[in-house]
């Protein structure tokens, strides 16, 4: 079943591109026509590309990895933050700090600093500080929360990036390229799609268009999370059944064990026969008679 329809894309204004004088020639393959000085995006291409992107992002999430959402333009930040929180995915909606991926260790230190401030508040140390110190710490906490609050739970580099407006988020795209992190993005007619692994040609300025495309990606993520949960439950059930069967089964002698026991008995009989023969020989030597041969 298709994740969206041609009519839904049309109603959301996904087909509206930028002015023809602002276009990027590399987007020509996704442009359907020009009308009143504005490029119109081919929605058939959009349908195909959004399906490919959703299927790929579903597999990434199904493997247990995270997708980082990046949208710092005012039309998209609230929409993306709400959607990302709903599926417990990291997001950046205020400002992309240079080196957020390539210098991730330093970013983690800033996140740790934010958690340390929270600990000060909880253990009572914060109340013992002077008013000026508390005010400074509070301001720093607010600043860190604004910039890094969306990635506070991100302990390692994300497996993929989903971006709104690749022209605005060009630093994030370049860092992802350096680290070979797959990128998914809404690409308008004024952007370069060549550096994006899964470009989705769409209007990245209208809130309806952003909401529709991001919603499709979020649904794919939800599907991936659900499938991962079901697989874990099935594995747990199989392990429990196997453990129960092992506990209920009587202890059986395996063929290897039977062969070993048979070998031990035969060796024991041979040793006994040798001992008996040596005893008879010793007795005969003492009496000066020869032992009788077995008939």
mmCIF file with all atom_site columns, C-alpha atoms in Angstrom, residues 26-182:
data_model
loop_
_atom_site.group_PDB
_atom_site.id
_atom_site.type_symbol
_atom_site.label_atom_id
_atom_site.label_alt_id
_atom_site.label_comp_id
_atom_site.label_asym_id
_atom_site.label_entity_id
_atom_site.label_seq_id
_atom_site.pdbx_PDB_ins_code
_atom_site.Cartn_x
_atom_site.Cartn_y
_atom_site.Cartn_z
_atom_site.occupancy
_atom_site.B_iso_or_equiv
_atom_site.pdbx_formal_charge
_atom_site.auth_seq_id
_atom_site.auth_comp_id
_atom_site.auth_asym_id
_atom_site.auth_atom_id
_atom_site.pdbx_PDB_model_num
ATOM 1   C CA . UNK A 1 26  ? 21.009 19.515 -10.960 1.00 0.00 ? 26  UNK A CA 1
ATOM 2   C CA . UNK A 1 27  ? 17.296 19.471 -10.012 1.00 0.00 ? 27  UNK A CA 1
ATOM 3   C CA . UNK A 1 28  ? 16.213 19.426 -13.668 1.00 0.00 ? 28  UNK A CA 1
ATOM 4   C CA . UNK A 1 29  ? 15.366 15.698 -13.551 1.00 0.00 ? 29  UNK A CA 1
ATOM 5   C CA . UNK A 1 30  ? 12.740 16.386 -10.864 1.00 0.00 ? 30  UNK A CA 1
ATOM 6   C CA . UNK A 1 31  ? 11.122 19.436 -12.506 1.00 0.00 ? 31  UNK A CA 1
ATOM 7   C CA . UNK A 1 32  ? 7.884  18.880 -14.440 1.00 0.00 ? 32  UNK A CA 1
ATOM 8   C CA . UNK A 1 33  ? 7.282  22.331 -15.948 1.00 0.00 ? 33  UNK A CA 1
ATOM 9   C CA . UNK A 1 34  ? 7.461  26.082 -15.448 1.00 0.00 ? 34  UNK A CA 1
ATOM 10  C CA . UNK A 1 35  ? 4.399  28.181 -14.664 1.00 0.00 ? 35  UNK A CA 1
ATOM 11  C CA . UNK A 1 36  ? 4.283  31.940 -14.002 1.00 0.00 ? 36  UNK A CA 1
ATOM 12  C CA . UNK A 1 37  ? 8.026  32.051 -13.413 1.00 0.00 ? 37  UNK A CA 1
ATOM 13  C CA . UNK A 1 38  ? 7.932  29.196 -10.853 1.00 0.00 ? 38  UNK A CA 1
ATOM 14  C CA . UNK A 1 39  ? 9.193  25.654 -11.348 1.00 0.00 ? 39  UNK A CA 1
ATOM 15  C CA . UNK A 1 40  ? 6.687  22.847 -10.732 1.00 0.00 ? 40  UNK A CA 1
ATOM 16  C CA . UNK A 1 41  ? 8.042  19.642 -9.200  1.00 0.00 ? 41  UNK A CA 1
ATOM 17  C CA . UNK A 1 42  ? 7.113  16.313 -10.804 1.00 0.00 ? 42  UNK A CA 1
ATOM 18  C CA . UNK A 1 43  ? 4.967  14.636 -8.123  1.00 0.00 ? 43  UNK A CA 1
ATOM 19  C CA . UNK A 1 44  ? 5.367  11.214 -9.746  1.00 0.00 ? 44  UNK A CA 1
ATOM 20  C CA . UNK A 1 45  ? 9.093  11.463 -8.963  1.00 0.00 ? 45  UNK A CA 1
ATOM 21  C CA . UNK A 1 46  ? 8.243  12.661 -5.453  1.00 0.00 ? 46  UNK A CA 1
ATOM 22  C CA . UNK A 1 47  ? 5.992  9.633  -4.872  1.00 0.00 ? 47  UNK A CA 1
ATOM 23  C CA . UNK A 1 48  ? 8.742  7.260  -5.987  1.00 0.00 ? 48  UNK A CA 1
ATOM 24  C CA . UNK A 1 49  ? 11.468 8.943  -3.949  1.00 0.00 ? 49  UNK A CA 1
ATOM 25  C CA . UNK A 1 50  ? 9.442  9.214  -0.754  1.00 0.00 ? 50  UNK A CA 1
ATOM 26  C CA . UNK A 1 51  ? 8.654  5.488  -0.936  1.00 0.00 ? 51  UNK A CA 1
ATOM 27  C CA . UNK A 1 52  ? 12.340 4.642  -1.370  1.00 0.00 ? 52  UNK A CA 1
ATOM 28  C CA . UNK A 1 53  ? 13.338 6.901  1.528   1.00 0.00 ? 53  UNK A CA 1
ATOM 29  C CA . UNK A 1 54  ? 10.646 5.526  3.853   1.00 0.00 ? 54  UNK A CA 1
ATOM 30  C CA . UNK A 1 55  ? 11.595 1.898  3.101   1.00 0.00 ? 55  UNK A CA 1
ATOM 31  C CA . UNK A 1 56  ? 15.306 2.584  3.709   1.00 0.00 ? 56  UNK A CA 1
ATOM 32  C CA . UNK A 1 57  ? 14.761 4.537  6.936   1.00 0.00 ? 57  UNK A CA 1
ATOM 33  C CA . UNK A 1 58  ? 12.455 1.791  8.227   1.00 0.00 ? 58  UNK A CA 1
ATOM 34  C CA . UNK A 1 59  ? 15.252 -0.790 7.879   1.00 0.00 ? 59  UNK A CA 1
ATOM 35  C CA . UNK A 1 60  ? 17.723 1.488  9.693   1.00 0.00 ? 60  UNK A CA 1
ATOM 36  C CA . UNK A 1 61  ? 15.370 1.927  12.649  1.00 0.00 ? 61  UNK A CA 1
ATOM 37  C CA . UNK A 1 62  ? 14.474 -1.768 12.641  1.00 0.00 ? 62  UNK A CA 1
ATOM 38  C CA . UNK A 1 63  ? 18.147 -2.559 13.264  1.00 0.00 ? 63  UNK A CA 1
ATOM 39  C CA . UNK A 1 64  ? 17.991 -0.534 16.493  1.00 0.00 ? 64  UNK A CA 1
ATOM 40  C CA . UNK A 1 65  ? 19.817 2.602  15.350  1.00 0.00 ? 65  UNK A CA 1
ATOM 41  C CA . UNK A 1 66  ? 18.876 6.294  15.607  1.00 0.00 ? 66  UNK A CA 1
ATOM 42  C CA . UNK A 1 67  ? 17.965 8.851  12.939  1.00 0.00 ? 67  UNK A CA 1
ATOM 43  C CA . UNK A 1 68  ? 18.856 12.498 13.626  1.00 0.00 ? 68  UNK A CA 1
ATOM 44  C CA . UNK A 1 69  ? 16.294 15.067 12.426  1.00 0.00 ? 69  UNK A CA 1
ATOM 45  C CA . UNK A 1 70  ? 17.719 18.451 11.396  1.00 0.00 ? 70  UNK A CA 1
ATOM 46  C CA . UNK A 1 71  ? 15.465 21.445 10.685  1.00 0.00 ? 71  UNK A CA 1
ATOM 47  C CA . UNK A 1 72  ? 16.503 24.913 11.817  1.00 0.00 ? 72  UNK A CA 1
ATOM 48  C CA . UNK A 1 73  ? 14.253 27.017 9.563   1.00 0.00 ? 73  UNK A CA 1
ATOM 49  C CA . UNK A 1 74  ? 11.297 28.566 11.393  1.00 0.00 ? 74  UNK A CA 1
ATOM 50  C CA . UNK A 1 75  ? 8.618  26.897 9.218   1.00 0.00 ? 75  UNK A CA 1
ATOM 51  C CA . UNK A 1 76  ? 9.924  23.422 10.081  1.00 0.00 ? 76  UNK A CA 1
ATOM 52  C CA . UNK A 1 77  ? 11.453 23.499 13.581  1.00 0.00 ? 77  UNK A CA 1
ATOM 53  C CA . UNK A 1 78  ? 8.253  23.076 15.625  1.00 0.00 ? 78  UNK A CA 1
ATOM 54  C CA . UNK A 1 79  ? 6.822  20.408 13.311  1.00 0.00 ? 79  UNK A CA 1
ATOM 55  C CA . UNK A 1 80  ? 10.019 18.352 13.266  1.00 0.00 ? 80  UNK A CA 1
ATOM 56  C CA . UNK A 1 81  ? 10.590 18.658 17.048  1.00 0.00 ? 81  UNK A CA 1
ATOM 57  C CA . UNK A 1 82  ? 7.064  17.412 17.782  1.00 0.00 ? 82  UNK A CA 1
ATOM 58  C CA . UNK A 1 83  ? 7.315  14.489 15.351  1.00 0.00 ? 83  UNK A CA 1
ATOM 59  C CA . UNK A 1 84  ? 10.789 13.451 16.543  1.00 0.00 ? 84  UNK A CA 1
ATOM 60  C CA . UNK A 1 85  ? 9.755  13.506 20.219  1.00 0.00 ? 85  UNK A CA 1
ATOM 61  C CA . UNK A 1 86  ? 6.826  11.240 19.360  1.00 0.00 ? 86  UNK A CA 1
ATOM 62  C CA . UNK A 1 87  ? 9.143  8.437  18.206  1.00 0.00 ? 87  UNK A CA 1
ATOM 63  C CA . UNK A 1 88  ? 11.973 9.199  20.663  1.00 0.00 ? 88  UNK A CA 1
ATOM 64  C CA . UNK A 1 89  ? 14.435 10.264 17.969  1.00 0.00 ? 89  UNK A CA 1
ATOM 65  C CA . UNK A 1 90  ? 17.140 12.955 18.373  1.00 0.00 ? 90  UNK A CA 1
ATOM 66  C CA . UNK A 1 91  ? 16.627 16.329 16.689  1.00 0.00 ? 91  UNK A CA 1
ATOM 67  C CA . UNK A 1 92  ? 18.318 19.694 16.098  1.00 0.00 ? 92  UNK A CA 1
ATOM 68  C CA . UNK A 1 93  ? 15.943 22.615 15.555  1.00 0.00 ? 93  UNK A CA 1
ATOM 69  C CA . UNK A 1 94  ? 17.798 25.707 16.817  1.00 0.00 ? 94  UNK A CA 1
ATOM 70  C CA . UNK A 1 95  ? 21.283 25.917 15.347  1.00 0.00 ? 95  UNK A CA 1
ATOM 71  C CA . UNK A 1 96  ? 23.679 23.399 13.879  1.00 0.00 ? 96  UNK A CA 1
ATOM 72  C CA . UNK A 1 97  ? 26.938 23.698 15.805  1.00 0.00 ? 97  UNK A CA 1
ATOM 73  C CA . UNK A 1 98  ? 29.988 23.191 13.602  1.00 0.00 ? 98  UNK A CA 1
ATOM 74  C CA . UNK A 1 99  ? 31.535 19.811 14.353  1.00 0.00 ? 99  UNK A CA 1
ATOM 75  C CA . UNK A 1 100 ? 28.392 18.353 15.881  1.00 0.00 ? 100 UNK A CA 1
ATOM 76  C CA . UNK A 1 101 ? 29.149 15.081 14.078  1.00 0.00 ? 101 UNK A CA 1
ATOM 77  C CA . UNK A 1 102 ? 32.843 15.320 13.228  1.00 0.00 ? 102 UNK A CA 1
ATOM 78  C CA . UNK A 1 103 ? 33.693 16.467 16.759  1.00 0.00 ? 103 UNK A CA 1
ATOM 79  C CA . UNK A 1 104 ? 31.018 14.483 18.558  1.00 0.00 ? 104 UNK A CA 1
ATOM 80  C CA . UNK A 1 105 ? 33.187 13.780 21.636  1.00 0.00 ? 105 UNK A CA 1
ATOM 81  C CA . UNK A 1 106 ? 33.279 17.513 22.487  1.00 0.00 ? 106 UNK A CA 1
ATOM 82  C CA . UNK A 1 107 ? 29.512 17.791 22.001  1.00 0.00 ? 107 UNK A CA 1
ATOM 83  C CA . UNK A 1 108 ? 29.056 14.884 24.415  1.00 0.00 ? 108 UNK A CA 1
ATOM 84  C CA . UNK A 1 109 ? 31.069 16.818 27.002  1.00 0.00 ? 109 UNK A CA 1
ATOM 85  C CA . UNK A 1 110 ? 28.643 19.729 26.717  1.00 0.00 ? 110 UNK A CA 1
ATOM 86  C CA . UNK A 1 111 ? 25.707 17.350 27.149  1.00 0.00 ? 111 UNK A CA 1
ATOM 87  C CA . UNK A 1 112 ? 27.405 15.851 30.207  1.00 0.00 ? 112 UNK A CA 1
ATOM 88  C CA . UNK A 1 113 ? 27.863 19.359 31.598  1.00 0.00 ? 113 UNK A CA 1
ATOM 89  C CA . UNK A 1 114 ? 24.116 19.890 31.266  1.00 0.00 ? 114 UNK A CA 1
ATOM 90  C CA . UNK A 1 115 ? 23.401 16.676 33.202  1.00 0.00 ? 115 UNK A CA 1
ATOM 91  C CA . UNK A 1 116 ? 25.894 17.737 35.905  1.00 0.00 ? 116 UNK A CA 1
ATOM 92  C CA . UNK A 1 117 ? 23.972 20.985 36.391  1.00 0.00 ? 117 UNK A CA 1
ATOM 93  C CA . UNK A 1 118 ? 20.803 18.924 36.851  1.00 0.00 ? 118 UNK A CA 1
ATOM 94  C CA . UNK A 1 119 ? 22.568 16.832 39.509  1.00 0.00 ? 119 UNK A CA 1
ATOM 95  C CA . UNK A 1 120 ? 23.582 20.005 41.381  1.00 0.00 ? 120 UNK A CA 1
ATOM 96  C CA . UNK A 1 121 ? 19.940 21.031 41.479  1.00 0.00 ? 121 UNK A CA 1
ATOM 97  C CA . UNK A 1 122 ? 18.776 17.656 42.779  1.00 0.00 ? 122 UNK A CA 1
ATOM 98  C CA . UNK A 1 123 ? 21.390 17.064 45.506  1.00 0.00 ? 123 UNK A CA 1
ATOM 99  C CA . UNK A 1 124 ? 20.957 20.508 47.098  1.00 0.00 ? 124 UNK A CA 1
ATOM 100 C CA . UNK A 1 125 ? 24.366 21.932 46.140  1.00 0.00 ? 125 UNK A CA 1
ATOM 101 C CA . UNK A 1 126 ? 22.672 24.489 43.871  1.00 0.00 ? 126 UNK A CA 1
ATOM 102 C CA . UNK A 1 127 ? 20.843 26.116 46.795  1.00 0.00 ? 127 UNK A CA 1
ATOM 103 C CA . UNK A 1 128 ? 24.136 26.647 48.660  1.00 0.00 ? 128 UNK A CA 1
ATOM 104 C CA . UNK A 1 129 ? 25.579 28.815 45.873  1.00 0.00 ? 129 UNK A CA 1
ATOM 105 C CA . UNK A 1 130 ? 25.333 32.577 45.785  1.00 0.00 ? 130 UNK A CA 1
ATOM 106 C CA . UNK A 1 131 ? 22.544 34.274 43.851  1.00 0.00 ? 131 UNK A CA 1
ATOM 107 C CA . UNK A 1 132 ? 24.940 35.408 41.089  1.00 0.00 ? 132 UNK A CA 1
ATOM 108 C CA . UNK A 1 133 ? 26.403 31.907 40.642  1.00 0.00 ? 133 UNK A CA 1
ATOM 109 C CA . UNK A 1 134 ? 22.935 30.366 40.482  1.00 0.00 ? 134 UNK A CA 1
ATOM 110 C CA . UNK A 1 135 ? 21.883 32.878 37.851  1.00 0.00 ? 135 UNK A CA 1
ATOM 111 C CA . UNK A 1 136 ? 24.966 32.154 35.717  1.00 0.00 ? 136 UNK A CA 1
ATOM 112 C CA . UNK A 1 137 ? 24.444 28.388 35.962  1.00 0.00 ? 137 UNK A CA 1
ATOM 113 C CA . UNK A 1 138 ? 20.753 28.767 35.143  1.00 0.00 ? 138 UNK A CA 1
ATOM 114 C CA . UNK A 1 139 ? 21.527 30.816 32.020  1.00 0.00 ? 139 UNK A CA 1
ATOM 115 C CA . UNK A 1 140 ? 24.104 28.265 30.884  1.00 0.00 ? 140 UNK A CA 1
ATOM 116 C CA . UNK A 1 141 ? 21.619 25.436 31.451  1.00 0.00 ? 141 UNK A CA 1
ATOM 117 C CA . UNK A 1 142 ? 18.970 27.181 29.348  1.00 0.00 ? 142 UNK A CA 1
ATOM 118 C CA . UNK A 1 143 ? 21.485 27.787 26.548  1.00 0.00 ? 143 UNK A CA 1
ATOM 119 C CA . UNK A 1 144 ? 22.639 24.164 26.529  1.00 0.00 ? 144 UNK A CA 1
ATOM 120 C CA . UNK A 1 145 ? 19.050 22.901 26.624  1.00 0.00 ? 145 UNK A CA 1
ATOM 121 C CA . UNK A 1 146 ? 18.134 25.096 23.662  1.00 0.00 ? 146 UNK A CA 1
ATOM 122 C CA . UNK A 1 147 ? 21.051 23.945 21.522  1.00 0.00 ? 147 UNK A CA 1
ATOM 123 C CA . UNK A 1 148 ? 21.523 20.340 22.646  1.00 0.00 ? 148 UNK A CA 1
ATOM 124 C CA . UNK A 1 149 ? 18.307 19.325 24.408  1.00 0.00 ? 149 UNK A CA 1
ATOM 125 C CA . UNK A 1 150 ? 17.153 17.323 21.400  1.00 0.00 ? 150 UNK A CA 1
ATOM 126 C CA . UNK A 1 151 ? 20.275 15.129 21.383  1.00 0.00 ? 151 UNK A CA 1
ATOM 127 C CA . UNK A 1 152 ? 20.673 14.697 25.166  1.00 0.00 ? 152 UNK A CA 1
ATOM 128 C CA . UNK A 1 153 ? 20.063 10.928 24.854  1.00 0.00 ? 153 UNK A CA 1
ATOM 129 C CA . UNK A 1 154 ? 22.281 10.448 21.786  1.00 0.00 ? 154 UNK A CA 1
ATOM 130 C CA . UNK A 1 155 ? 25.248 8.442  23.092  1.00 0.00 ? 155 UNK A CA 1
ATOM 131 C CA . UNK A 1 156 ? 26.850 7.702  19.719  1.00 0.00 ? 156 UNK A CA 1
ATOM 132 C CA . UNK A 1 157 ? 26.763 9.007  16.166  1.00 0.00 ? 157 UNK A CA 1
ATOM 133 C CA . UNK A 1 158 ? 23.373 8.644  14.442  1.00 0.00 ? 158 UNK A CA 1
ATOM 134 C CA . UNK A 1 159 ? 22.911 6.036  11.718  1.00 0.00 ? 159 UNK A CA 1
ATOM 135 C CA . UNK A 1 160 ? 21.265 8.554  9.364   1.00 0.00 ? 160 UNK A CA 1
ATOM 136 C CA . UNK A 1 161 ? 20.194 12.193 9.008   1.00 0.00 ? 161 UNK A CA 1
ATOM 137 C CA . UNK A 1 162 ? 16.815 13.517 7.874   1.00 0.00 ? 162 UNK A CA 1
ATOM 138 C CA . UNK A 1 163 ? 17.037 17.161 6.808   1.00 0.00 ? 163 UNK A CA 1
ATOM 139 C CA . UNK A 1 164 ? 14.662 19.913 5.776   1.00 0.00 ? 164 UNK A CA 1
ATOM 140 C CA . UNK A 1 165 ? 16.272 22.309 3.247   1.00 0.00 ? 165 UNK A CA 1
ATOM 141 C CA . UNK A 1 166 ? 19.729 20.977 2.371   1.00 0.00 ? 166 UNK A CA 1
ATOM 142 C CA . UNK A 1 167 ? 20.848 24.432 1.234   1.00 0.00 ? 167 UNK A CA 1
ATOM 143 C CA . UNK A 1 168 ? 20.383 25.846 4.722   1.00 0.00 ? 168 UNK A CA 1
ATOM 144 C CA . UNK A 1 169 ? 21.794 22.721 6.423   1.00 0.00 ? 169 UNK A CA 1
ATOM 145 C CA . UNK A 1 170 ? 24.841 22.436 4.142   1.00 0.00 ? 170 UNK A CA 1
ATOM 146 C CA . UNK A 1 171 ? 27.239 22.096 7.118   1.00 0.00 ? 171 UNK A CA 1
ATOM 147 C CA . UNK A 1 172 ? 25.322 19.078 8.432   1.00 0.00 ? 172 UNK A CA 1
ATOM 148 C CA . UNK A 1 173 ? 25.369 17.529 4.942   1.00 0.00 ? 173 UNK A CA 1
ATOM 149 C CA . UNK A 1 174 ? 29.145 18.025 4.579   1.00 0.00 ? 174 UNK A CA 1
ATOM 150 C CA . UNK A 1 175 ? 29.820 16.483 8.019   1.00 0.00 ? 175 UNK A CA 1
ATOM 151 C CA . UNK A 1 176 ? 27.610 13.495 7.186   1.00 0.00 ? 176 UNK A CA 1
ATOM 152 C CA . UNK A 1 177 ? 29.538 13.031 3.919   1.00 0.00 ? 177 UNK A CA 1
ATOM 153 C CA . UNK A 1 178 ? 32.873 12.993 5.767   1.00 0.00 ? 178 UNK A CA 1
ATOM 154 C CA . UNK A 1 179 ? 31.613 10.309 8.152   1.00 0.00 ? 179 UNK A CA 1
ATOM 155 C CA . UNK A 1 180 ? 29.719 8.288  5.488   1.00 0.00 ? 180 UNK A CA 1
ATOM 156 C CA . UNK A 1 181 ? 26.409 8.768  7.305   1.00 0.00 ? 181 UNK A CA 1
ATOM 157 C CA . UNK A 1 182 ? 23.393 8.268  4.970   1.00 0.00 ? 182 UNK A CA 1
#
